[in-house]
């Protein structure tokens, strides 16, 4: 643990460049240098982005680092466009075919590359990529932030408050996080130990929380106890009195947005002996969580659950993670009256390690509809001030986060963005065979060693730093002093279909 | 509890290399040659090594583009950066505006494995879309228990009844039933097989459909003129499709049938009577093209005693021949609501035909008011059809659908049906429904985009000014 303490001291909120772990980074453009190159080195002198490098004492420039290339943006905006300037005409540039084959309407290639950029540098360095909007043609992608030309209140970044209080009931422990988001539940078994600890570490640095998911509380999370939410889900895998008592927040997972109405499942190949031990199961067998909690068929049953946890750990906050059915507003109100502190809505387009495609696409409503529905219902019920409403399921970037808060959430849970920070390519093969080929969502002893937790912690910390800076900037542009004043401010948004 | 209905699935590999989404391209002239990084280290799915074996030994078809898992490790760790990935141009050409390439891919996967498509990393499609893509099915939570049907812990029935139901029973003075109940056909799944309007057909391909229908214990609606002697063993699984003019010609086919599809015309009442004379125990479904007045036609047919109506849209699920017109989802909501308002909905079985491409469409069409659906093109895709439409132009079929061995073809169709059945159970389980009959017309267990938009974004933003930048 001493090395861990040393690393803990090293990682701060200040961004630190943490480059890709792969030999060839992927960029939007592909730059090709042909044999006509005379090695004059002009391109290396011209390019401020570091695409062309010629080391001292070498007669040739290195292979172009084309992931740093700004492409045609240079041609239009700058006088150092290398393709035109090369005296030998040896350079050519075009869209990278890999870029064209990446991503999907929800996570566009631009958004993936921009998230990588932020995880690498702790800020947006490549402004030619669109980091905020996807191409899904609905929901967040049709909402825009309505910045005033001049904010009514001129604020300095240091005057802006991004804290989020997770207990608004007026009694019980105060739990305040420094940023209005925390990490989503990813179980021991679904993701690699380095991923899990990296997430936890970043959450500690930013005084937020990570979640164990359903699958037990592995010892390597013990140093992060104060920043861990432990999950109680329908399979009760790895749930023990001791794990409940470790933490400051316990989350009941009633449903998961990506597979609402269906239980979780960990396929046999990912159930390694270590995972099986943690889950008190037999290694190599597929582990299915039933659905629903067979002990909960009413709000009264749900209250028994909450009381059970609070009896074991009176200092804990309780969160209910629910999906977004038609009557999600009733579920939220019922959950509150049963005594939970946090109502966590998980929308249907969220990420997961494995879910039937039919469920991901079709079951339950997208989070964009659920947030205002629940917010308004809680307002009408007169209890909005007492509930911490957390949204998740398809929030990909800071703008999505701000839009969710303006629609009525207090904060958000993110998951996929963290995975993309670790260079997830969204190939979707998390569940197959030994698991993720890129070492993120796998427990395979070989595959999971592709990166260490320090690298993971730095990448996610960098992403958080970038998000925080952008959030502060957004608040300054709005002239709003704190995140809590953003809640329900739909006047700060406009919708491309309906607003005039 | 009755014995659980189950469709047996058994892997059935494609006969031709399917078209994959991506292609890995390497520029061999710059390859370092001896490093073998891609072969030995990077490809955890072992595709490069298999490619090597293929090029040396040529053992058969190369499933290379199809089997790449797109992890990009080979691209990102190639020592000379000569490996790249592109979208397979052939993939983009698959299908058409409605039948998206992804639909063909997922259908092929299900036909091959019989498994539900499962993937990670969340949903990756557009927010919503035309057709069935702008509705979501509901789920139950805390206050309304779900059903745990997927892993077999609770029984969820997918059976439907085809035929008219009596609204009430009457008894004579001796307590005996005084009315003769009309024939009712129970199918274990809410779909029947149909024959698409295109395809590289052969007696063998028809036999694959008929065999599969028998294995699934449902029916295949087919023109008796297409029935060749090799289909005789599966006769019980065939539902003859006839018109008024062909009834007398197909007397034999009608005689043994449990369901007869009759093309609608003005003489439908007489035609139904003629069929009933030949096969009194058969249910007759009158098939009519769907249009803006279908609800009125339905009312008229029900009043005339028709026990089942098949409303057929085109293969894009729309009324009208060339893509325009109303989508089947809207049409069925209107028809169902109209018959409900008239108080006669339960006296008729409505069958939806056209545009049913994915398992979710089956569930959604039923939510919109159909009792069951006709599935046609997906089963042709299960026989590896690429929807290139060569067959309609008299050109040869690239995958030789006609040459599919009937047993193999039936296996692939059965696999697809098995995967659809499992997915239907998922959806029903999530909704907390115990049987698919209760799904019919259950708008309350669905969410329509127009409603959600109106209640949220329109209510919040309509008429508001977008200020600032």
Coordinates of N, CA and C in Angstrom, one line a residue, chain A residues 20 22-26 30 63 96-98 100-102 104-106 136-139 143 146-149 254-255 260-262 265 288-292 294 296-299 302 322-327 331 335 349-358 360-366 368-369 372-373 407 425-432 434-435 437-438 447 450 477 490-491 493-495 498-500, chain B residues 22 37 42 44-45 69-87 92 103 106 116-128 132-133 135-148 150-151 153-154 358-361 364 423-427 429-431 443-447 449 452-458 460-469:
Chain A
X20 N -1.7 8.1 -24.7 CA -2.3 6.8 -25.1 C -1.3 5.7 -24.8
X22 N -1.3 3.1 -26.5 CA -1.1 2.3 -27.8 C 0.0 3.0 -28.6
X23 N 0.6 2.3 -29.4 CA 1.7 2.8 -30.3 C 1.2 3.8 -31.3
X24 N 0.0 3.5 -31.9 CA -0.5 4.5 -32.9 C -1.8 5.1 -32.4
X25 N -1.7 6.4 -32.1 CA -3.0 7.0 -31.7 C -3.9 7.2 -32.9
X26 N -5.2 7.3 -32.6 CA -6.1 7.5 -33.7 C -6.5 9.0 -33.8
X30 N -5.5 11.7 -41.4 CA -4.4 10.8 -41.7 C -3.4 11.7 -42.5
X63 N 7.6 9.7 -38.3 CA 6.3 9.4 -38.9 C 5.3 10.4 -38.4
X96 N -9.1 10.2 -41.8 CA -8.6 8.9 -41.5 C -9.8 7.8 -41.7
X97 N -9.5 6.8 -42.5 CA -10.6 5.8 -42.6 C -11.0 5.2 -41.3
X98 N -10.1 5.1 -40.4 CA -10.5 4.5 -39.1 C -11.5 5.4 -38.4
X100 N -13.6 7.4 -39.8 CA -14.9 7.2 -40.4 C -15.7 5.9 -40.0
X101 N -14.9 4.9 -39.6 CA -15.5 3.7 -39.2 C -15.8 3.6 -37.7
X102 N -15.4 4.7 -37.0 CA -15.6 4.7 -35.5 C -17.0 5.2 -35.1
X104 N -20.8 6.1 -33.4 CA -22.2 5.8 -33.7 C -23.0 7.1 -33.5
X105 N -24.3 7.2 -33.8 CA -25.0 8.4 -33.6 C -24.9 9.0 -32.1
X106 N -24.9 8.1 -31.2 CA -24.8 8.6 -29.8 C -23.4 9.1 -29.4
X136 N -27.5 11.9 -32.6 CA -28.7 11.0 -32.4 C -30.0 11.6 -32.9
X137 N -30.0 12.9 -33.1 CA -31.2 13.5 -33.6 C -32.4 13.6 -32.6
X138 N -32.1 13.7 -31.3 CA -33.1 13.8 -30.3 C -32.6 14.0 -29.0
X139 N -33.4 14.3 -28.0 CA -33.0 14.4 -26.6 C -31.9 15.5 -26.4
X143 N -31.1 19.8 -27.7 CA -31.1 20.9 -26.7 C -29.8 21.7 -26.8
X146 N -28.4 28.1 -23.6 CA -28.9 29.4 -24.1 C -28.1 30.5 -23.4
X147 N -26.8 30.7 -23.9 CA -25.9 31.6 -23.2 C -26.4 33.1 -23.5
X148 N -26.4 33.9 -22.5 CA -26.7 35.3 -22.8 C -25.5 36.0 -23.4
X149 N -25.7 37.0 -24.1 CA -24.6 37.8 -24.7 C -23.7 38.3 -23.6
X254 N -32.7 -1.2 -8.2 CA -33.9 -1.8 -8.6 C -33.9 -2.2 -10.0
X255 N -33.4 -1.3 -10.8 CA -33.3 -1.6 -12.3 C -32.1 -0.8 -12.8
X260 N -33.7 -2.4 -18.5 CA -34.8 -2.3 -17.5 C -35.7 -3.5 -17.5
X261 N -36.0 -3.9 -16.3 CA -36.9 -5.1 -16.2 C -36.2 -6.4 -16.4
X262 N -34.9 -6.4 -16.6 CA -34.2 -7.6 -16.7 C -33.0 -7.6 -15.7
X265 N -26.4 -9.9 -15.9 CA -25.7 -11.2 -16.0 C -24.2 -11.1 -16.3
X288 N -26.5 -15.0 -13.1 CA -27.6 -14.2 -13.4 C -28.2 -13.6 -12.2
X289 N -28.5 -12.3 -12.2 CA -29.3 -11.7 -11.1 C -30.7 -11.7 -11.5
X290 N -31.6 -12.1 -10.6 CA -33.0 -12.2 -11.0 C -33.6 -10.9 -11.1
X291 N -34.8 -10.8 -11.6 CA -35.5 -9.5 -11.6 C -36.9 -9.8 -11.3
X292 N -37.6 -9.1 -10.5 CA -37.1 -8.0 -9.7 C -36.5 -8.5 -8.4
X294 N -37.0 -10.2 -5.3 CA -38.2 -10.9 -5.0 C -38.7 -10.6 -3.6
X296 N -39.3 -7.4 -2.9 CA -39.9 -6.1 -3.0 C -41.0 -6.1 -4.0
X297 N -42.3 -6.0 -3.6 CA -43.4 -5.9 -4.5 C -44.2 -4.7 -4.2
X298 N -43.7 -3.8 -3.3 CA -44.5 -2.6 -3.0 C -43.5 -1.6 -2.4
X299 N -44.0 -0.3 -2.3 CA -43.2 0.7 -1.6 C -42.9 0.3 -0.2
X302 N -40.1 -1.9 -0.1 CA -38.9 -1.1 -0.3 C -38.4 -0.4 1.0
X322 N -33.3 3.5 -10.0 CA -34.5 3.0 -10.7 C -34.4 3.4 -12.2
X323 N -35.1 2.6 -13.0 CA -35.1 2.9 -14.4 C -36.3 3.9 -14.7
X324 N -36.6 4.0 -15.9 CA -37.6 5.1 -16.3 C -38.8 4.5 -17.0
X325 N -39.7 3.8 -16.2 CA -41.0 3.4 -16.8 C -41.9 4.6 -16.9
X326 N -43.1 4.3 -17.4 CA -44.2 5.3 -17.5 C -44.4 6.0 -16.2
X327 N -44.4 5.2 -15.1 CA -44.8 5.8 -13.8 C -43.6 6.1 -13.0
X331 N -42.8 6.2 -8.8 CA -41.7 5.4 -8.1 C -40.8 6.3 -7.4
X335 N -40.2 6.2 -3.4 CA -38.9 5.9 -2.9 C -38.5 7.0 -1.8
X349 N -31.0 4.7 -22.4 CA -29.9 4.6 -23.4 C -28.5 4.4 -22.8
X350 N -28.5 4.1 -21.5 CA -27.2 4.1 -20.8 C -26.3 2.9 -21.2
X351 N -25.1 3.0 -20.7 CA -24.1 2.0 -21.0 C -24.2 0.8 -20.0
X352 N -23.6 -0.2 -20.4 CA -23.6 -1.5 -19.6 C -22.6 -2.4 -20.2
X353 N -22.2 -3.4 -19.4 CA -21.3 -4.4 -19.9 C -21.9 -5.4 -20.8
X354 N -23.2 -5.7 -20.6 CA -23.9 -6.6 -21.5 C -25.4 -6.5 -21.3
X355 N -26.1 -6.3 -22.4 CA -27.5 -6.2 -22.3 C -28.1 -6.6 -23.7
X356 N -29.2 -7.3 -23.7 CA -29.9 -7.6 -25.0 C -30.1 -6.3 -25.8
X357 N -29.8 -6.4 -27.1 CA -30.0 -5.2 -27.9 C -31.4 -4.7 -27.9
X358 N -32.4 -5.6 -27.8 CA -33.8 -5.3 -27.8 C -34.1 -4.4 -26.6
X360 N -31.9 -2.5 -24.8 CA -31.2 -1.2 -24.8 C -32.0 -0.2 -25.6
X361 N -32.5 -0.7 -26.7 CA -33.2 0.2 -27.6 C -34.6 0.5 -27.3
X362 N -35.3 -0.5 -26.7 CA -36.8 -0.3 -26.7 C -37.5 -0.2 -25.4
X363 N -36.8 -0.7 -24.3 CA -37.5 -0.8 -23.0 C -37.3 0.5 -22.2
X364 N -38.3 1.1 -21.7 CA -38.3 2.3 -20.9 C -37.9 3.6 -21.7
X365 N -38.1 4.7 -21.0 CA -37.9 6.0 -21.8 C -36.6 6.6 -21.6
X366 N -36.1 7.3 -22.6 CA -34.8 8.0 -22.5 C -34.8 9.0 -21.3
X368 N -33.9 12.0 -20.9 CA -34.3 13.4 -21.2 C -35.8 13.6 -20.9
X369 N -36.6 12.6 -21.1 CA -38.0 12.8 -20.8 C -38.3 12.6 -19.3
X372 N -37.5 15.9 -16.4 CA -38.5 17.0 -16.2 C -39.8 16.4 -15.6
X373 N -40.1 15.2 -16.0 CA -41.3 14.5 -15.5 C -41.3 14.3 -14.0
X407 N -32.8 20.6 -16.7 CA -34.1 20.0 -16.9 C -34.7 19.6 -15.5
X425 N -13.2 1.8 -27.1 CA -13.5 2.2 -28.5 C -15.0 2.0 -28.9
X426 N -15.7 1.5 -27.9 CA -17.1 1.2 -28.0 C -17.4 0.1 -29.1
X427 N -16.6 -0.9 -29.0 CA -16.8 -2.0 -30.0 C -18.0 -2.9 -29.5
X428 N -18.3 -2.8 -28.2 CA -19.5 -3.5 -27.7 C -19.3 -4.9 -27.3
X429 N -18.0 -5.4 -27.4 CA -17.8 -6.8 -27.1 C -17.4 -7.0 -25.6
X430 N -17.9 -6.2 -24.7 CA -17.5 -6.3 -23.3 C -17.8 -7.6 -22.7
X431 N -18.8 -8.3 -23.2 CA -19.3 -9.5 -22.5 C -18.7 -10.8 -23.2
X432 N -18.1 -10.6 -24.4 CA -17.8 -11.8 -25.1 C -16.5 -12.4 -24.7
X434 N -13.3 -13.7 -23.2 CA -12.5 -13.2 -22.1 C -12.8 -11.8 -21.7
X435 N -13.6 -11.1 -22.5 CA -14.0 -9.8 -22.2 C -13.2 -8.8 -23.1
X437 N -11.1 -6.5 -25.2 CA -9.8 -6.7 -25.9 C -8.8 -5.6 -25.5
X438 N -9.4 -4.5 -25.0 CA -8.6 -3.3 -24.7 C -8.3 -3.3 -23.2
X447 N -5.4 -10.0 -20.2 CA -5.9 -8.8 -20.9 C -6.0 -7.6 -19.9
X450 N -3.2 -4.6 -19.2 CA -2.7 -3.7 -20.3 C -2.4 -2.3 -19.8
X477 N -20.4 32.0 -17.8 CA -21.1 32.6 -19.0 C -22.5 32.8 -18.7
X490 N -35.0 25.6 -17.0 CA -35.1 25.2 -18.4 C -35.1 26.5 -19.3
X491 N -35.2 27.7 -18.7 CA -35.1 28.9 -19.4 C -33.6 29.1 -19.9
X493 N -32.1 26.8 -21.5 CA -31.9 25.9 -22.6 C -32.8 26.4 -23.7
X494 N -32.5 25.9 -24.9 CA -33.5 26.0 -26.0 C -33.5 24.7 -26.8
X495 N -34.6 24.4 -27.4 CA -34.8 23.2 -28.1 C -34.9 23.5 -29.6
X498 N -38.5 23.4 -31.0 CA -39.7 24.1 -30.4 C -39.4 25.6 -30.1
X499 N -38.2 25.9 -29.7 CA -37.9 27.3 -29.3 C -38.0 28.2 -30.6
X500 N -38.3 29.4 -30.4 CA -38.4 30.3 -31.6 C -37.0 30.9 -31.8
Chain B
X22 N -17.1 -3.9 -41.0 CA -15.8 -3.3 -41.2 C -14.9 -4.2 -41.9
X37 N 3.4 -8.9 -35.0 CA 2.7 -8.4 -33.9 C 1.2 -8.6 -34.0
X42 N -1.6 -9.1 -31.1 CA -2.6 -8.1 -31.0 C -4.0 -8.7 -31.1
X44 N -6.7 -10.8 -30.3 CA -7.0 -11.8 -29.2 C -8.1 -12.7 -29.8
X45 N -8.7 -12.4 -30.9 CA -9.7 -13.3 -31.4 C -9.1 -14.2 -32.5
X69 N -13.8 -8.3 -34.6 CA -14.6 -7.7 -33.5 C -14.3 -6.2 -33.3
X70 N -13.5 -5.6 -34.1 CA -13.4 -4.2 -34.1 C -12.8 -3.6 -32.9
X71 N -11.8 -4.3 -32.3 CA -11.2 -3.8 -31.1 C -10.1 -2.8 -31.4
X72 N -9.6 -2.8 -32.7 CA -8.6 -1.9 -33.2 C -7.2 -2.1 -32.6
X73 N -7.0 -3.2 -31.9 CA -5.7 -3.4 -31.4 C -4.7 -3.5 -32.4
X74 N -5.0 -4.2 -33.5 CA -4.0 -4.4 -34.6 C -3.7 -3.1 -35.2
X75 N -4.7 -2.2 -35.4 CA -4.5 -0.9 -36.0 C -3.6 -0.1 -35.1
X76 N -3.9 -0.1 -33.8 CA -3.2 0.8 -32.9 C -1.8 0.3 -32.5
X77 N -1.5 -0.9 -32.6 CA -0.2 -1.4 -32.2 C 0.6 -1.9 -33.3
X78 N 0.2 -1.8 -34.5 CA 1.1 -2.2 -35.7 C 2.4 -1.4 -35.6
X79 N 3.5 -2.1 -35.7 CA 4.8 -1.5 -35.5 C 5.1 -0.5 -36.6
X80 N 4.5 -0.7 -37.8 CA 4.7 0.3 -38.9 C 3.5 1.1 -39.2
X81 N 2.5 1.0 -38.4 CA 1.2 1.7 -38.7 C 0.7 1.5 -40.1
X82 N 0.8 0.3 -40.6 CA 0.3 0.0 -41.9 C -1.1 -0.6 -41.9
X83 N -1.6 -0.9 -40.7 CA -3.0 -1.5 -40.6 C -4.0 -0.5 -40.4
X84 N -5.1 -0.5 -41.1 CA -6.1 0.5 -40.9 C -7.5 -0.2 -41.0
X85 N -8.5 0.5 -40.6 CA -9.9 -0.1 -40.7 C -10.8 0.8 -41.5
X86 N -11.6 0.2 -42.3 CA -12.6 1.0 -43.0 C -13.9 0.4 -42.9
X87 N -14.9 1.2 -43.3 CA -16.3 0.6 -43.3 C -16.3 -0.2 -44.6
X92 N -22.6 -1.1 -46.7 CA -23.5 0.1 -46.9 C -24.5 -0.2 -48.0
X103 N -30.0 -4.4 -39.6 CA -31.1 -5.3 -39.4 C -30.7 -6.7 -40.0
X106 N -28.0 -8.4 -37.8 CA -28.5 -9.0 -36.6 C -29.4 -10.2 -36.9
X116 N -30.2 -14.5 -28.6 CA -30.5 -13.1 -28.5 C -29.3 -12.2 -28.7
X117 N -29.3 -11.2 -29.6 CA -28.1 -10.4 -29.7 C -27.9 -9.6 -28.4
X118 N -26.7 -9.7 -27.9 CA -26.3 -9.1 -26.6 C -25.1 -8.3 -26.9
X119 N -25.0 -7.1 -26.4 CA -23.7 -6.3 -26.6 C -23.5 -5.4 -25.4
X120 N -22.4 -4.8 -25.3 CA -22.1 -3.9 -24.2 C -22.1 -2.5 -24.7
X121 N -21.7 -1.6 -23.8 CA -21.4 -0.2 -24.1 C -22.7 0.6 -24.5
X122 N -23.8 0.2 -24.0 CA -25.0 1.0 -24.2 C -25.6 1.0 -25.6
X123 N -26.7 1.7 -25.7 CA -27.4 1.8 -27.0 C -26.6 2.8 -27.9
X124 N -26.6 2.4 -29.2 CA -25.7 3.2 -30.1 C -26.5 3.8 -31.3
X125 N -27.8 3.7 -31.3 CA -28.5 4.1 -32.5 C -29.0 5.5 -32.4
X126 N -29.8 6.0 -33.3 CA -30.4 7.3 -33.2 C -31.4 7.3 -32.0
X127 N -31.7 8.6 -31.6 CA -32.6 8.8 -30.4 C -34.0 8.1 -30.7
X128 N -34.5 8.4 -31.8 CA -35.8 7.8 -32.2 C -35.8 7.9 -33.8
X132 N -41.4 2.1 -36.3 CA -41.5 1.5 -34.9 C -40.5 2.2 -34.0
X133 N -39.6 3.0 -34.5 CA -38.5 3.5 -33.7 C -38.9 4.7 -32.9
X135 N -41.4 4.5 -30.5 CA -42.2 4.1 -29.4 C -41.3 3.2 -28.5
X136 N -41.5 3.3 -27.2 CA -40.8 2.5 -26.3 C -41.7 1.6 -25.5
X137 N -41.3 0.4 -25.1 CA -42.2 -0.4 -24.3 C -41.9 -0.1 -22.8
X138 N -42.9 -0.3 -22.0 CA -42.8 0.0 -20.6 C -42.0 -1.1 -19.8
X139 N -41.7 -0.8 -18.6 CA -41.2 -1.8 -17.7 C -41.9 -1.6 -16.4
X140 N -41.7 -2.6 -15.5 CA -42.4 -2.5 -14.2 C -41.3 -2.3 -13.1
X141 N -41.7 -1.6 -12.1 CA -40.6 -1.3 -11.1 C -41.3 -1.2 -9.7
X142 N -40.7 -1.8 -8.8 CA -41.0 -1.7 -7.4 C -42.5 -2.0 -7.1
X143 N -43.4 -1.1 -7.7 CA -44.8 -1.2 -7.3 C -45.5 -2.2 -8.2
X144 N -45.0 -2.5 -9.3 CA -45.7 -3.5 -10.2 C -44.6 -4.6 -10.5
X145 N -44.8 -5.8 -10.0 CA -43.7 -6.8 -10.2 C -43.6 -7.1 -11.7
X146 N -42.3 -7.4 -12.0 CA -42.0 -7.9 -13.4 C -42.2 -9.4 -13.3
X147 N -42.0 -10.0 -14.4 CA -42.1 -11.5 -14.5 C -40.7 -12.0 -14.8
X148 N -40.3 -13.0 -14.2 CA -38.9 -13.5 -14.4 C -39.0 -14.7 -15.4
X150 N -37.4 -14.9 -18.4 CA -36.3 -15.1 -19.2 C -35.5 -16.4 -18.8
X151 N -35.3 -16.5 -17.5 CA -34.5 -17.6 -17.1 C -35.4 -18.8 -16.7
X153 N -38.0 -18.9 -14.7 CA -38.5 -19.1 -13.3 C -40.0 -18.9 -13.2
X154 N -40.5 -18.1 -14.2 CA -41.9 -17.9 -14.2 C -42.4 -18.2 -15.6
X358 N -37.9 -6.8 -37.1 CA -37.2 -7.2 -35.9 C -38.2 -7.7 -34.8
X359 N -37.6 -8.4 -33.8 CA -38.5 -9.0 -32.8 C -39.3 -7.9 -32.1
X360 N -38.7 -6.8 -31.9 CA -39.4 -5.7 -31.2 C -40.6 -5.2 -32.0
X361 N -40.5 -5.3 -33.3 CA -41.6 -4.9 -34.2 C -42.9 -5.7 -33.9
X364 N -44.3 -4.5 -30.7 CA -44.9 -3.2 -30.9 C -46.2 -3.2 -31.7
X423 N -36.8 -13.0 -27.2 CA -36.8 -11.5 -27.1 C -38.2 -11.0 -26.7
X424 N -39.2 -11.7 -27.2 CA -40.6 -11.4 -26.8 C -40.8 -11.6 -25.3
X425 N -40.2 -12.7 -24.8 CA -40.3 -13.0 -23.4 C -39.6 -11.9 -22.6
X426 N -38.4 -11.5 -23.1 CA -37.7 -10.4 -22.4 C -38.6 -9.2 -22.2
X427 N -39.3 -8.8 -23.4 CA -40.1 -7.6 -23.3 C -41.3 -7.8 -22.4
X429 N -41.6 -9.9 -20.0 CA -41.1 -10.0 -18.6 C -40.8 -8.7 -18.0
X430 N -40.2 -7.8 -18.8 CA -39.9 -6.5 -18.3 C -41.2 -5.7 -18.0
X431 N -42.2 -6.0 -18.8 CA -43.5 -5.3 -18.6 C -44.3 -5.9 -17.4
X443 N -51.8 0.2 -24.9 CA -51.0 1.4 -25.1 C -50.4 1.9 -23.8
X444 N -51.1 1.6 -22.7 CA -50.6 2.0 -21.4 C -49.3 1.4 -21.0
X445 N -48.9 0.3 -21.7 CA -47.6 -0.2 -21.4 C -46.6 0.1 -22.5
X446 N -46.9 1.2 -23.1 CA -45.9 1.7 -24.2 C -45.8 3.2 -24.0
X447 N -44.8 3.8 -24.6 CA -44.6 5.2 -24.6 C -44.3 5.7 -26.0
X449 N -43.4 8.5 -28.8 CA -42.5 9.7 -28.8 C -43.3 11.0 -28.9
X452 N -44.5 11.9 -25.4 CA -43.5 12.3 -24.5 C -42.9 13.7 -24.9
X453 N -42.8 13.9 -26.2 CA -42.3 15.2 -26.7 C -43.3 16.3 -26.3
X454 N -44.6 16.0 -26.5 CA -45.6 17.0 -26.2 C -45.6 17.4 -24.7
X455 N -45.5 16.3 -23.9 CA -45.6 16.5 -22.4 C -44.3 17.2 -21.9
X456 N -43.2 16.9 -22.5 CA -41.9 17.5 -21.9 C -41.4 18.7 -22.7
X457 N -40.8 18.4 -23.8 CA -40.1 19.5 -24.5 C -41.0 20.5 -25.1
X458 N -42.1 20.1 -25.7 CA -43.0 21.0 -26.3 C -43.6 21.9 -25.2
X460 N -42.2 22.6 -22.4 CA -41.2 23.4 -21.8 C -40.8 24.5 -22.7
X461 N -40.7 24.3 -24.0 CA -40.0 25.2 -24.9 C -40.8 25.8 -26.0
X462 N -42.0 25.3 -26.3 CA -42.7 25.8 -27.4 C -43.0 27.3 -27.2
X463 N -42.7 28.1 -28.2 CA -43.0 29.5 -28.1 C -42.0 30.4 -27.3
X464 N -41.1 29.6 -26.6 CA -40.1 30.4 -25.8 C -39.0 30.9 -26.8
X465 N -38.5 32.0 -26.5 CA -37.4 32.6 -27.4 C -36.1 32.0 -27.0
X466 N -35.3 31.7 -28.1 CA -33.9 31.3 -27.9 C -33.1 32.6 -27.8
X467 N -32.6 32.9 -26.6 CA -31.9 34.2 -26.5 C -30.5 34.0 -26.8
X468 N -29.8 35.1 -26.7 CA -28.3 35.1 -26.7 C -27.7 34.7 -28.0
X469 N -26.7 33.9 -28.0 CA -25.9 33.6 -29.2 C -26.7 32.7 -30.1

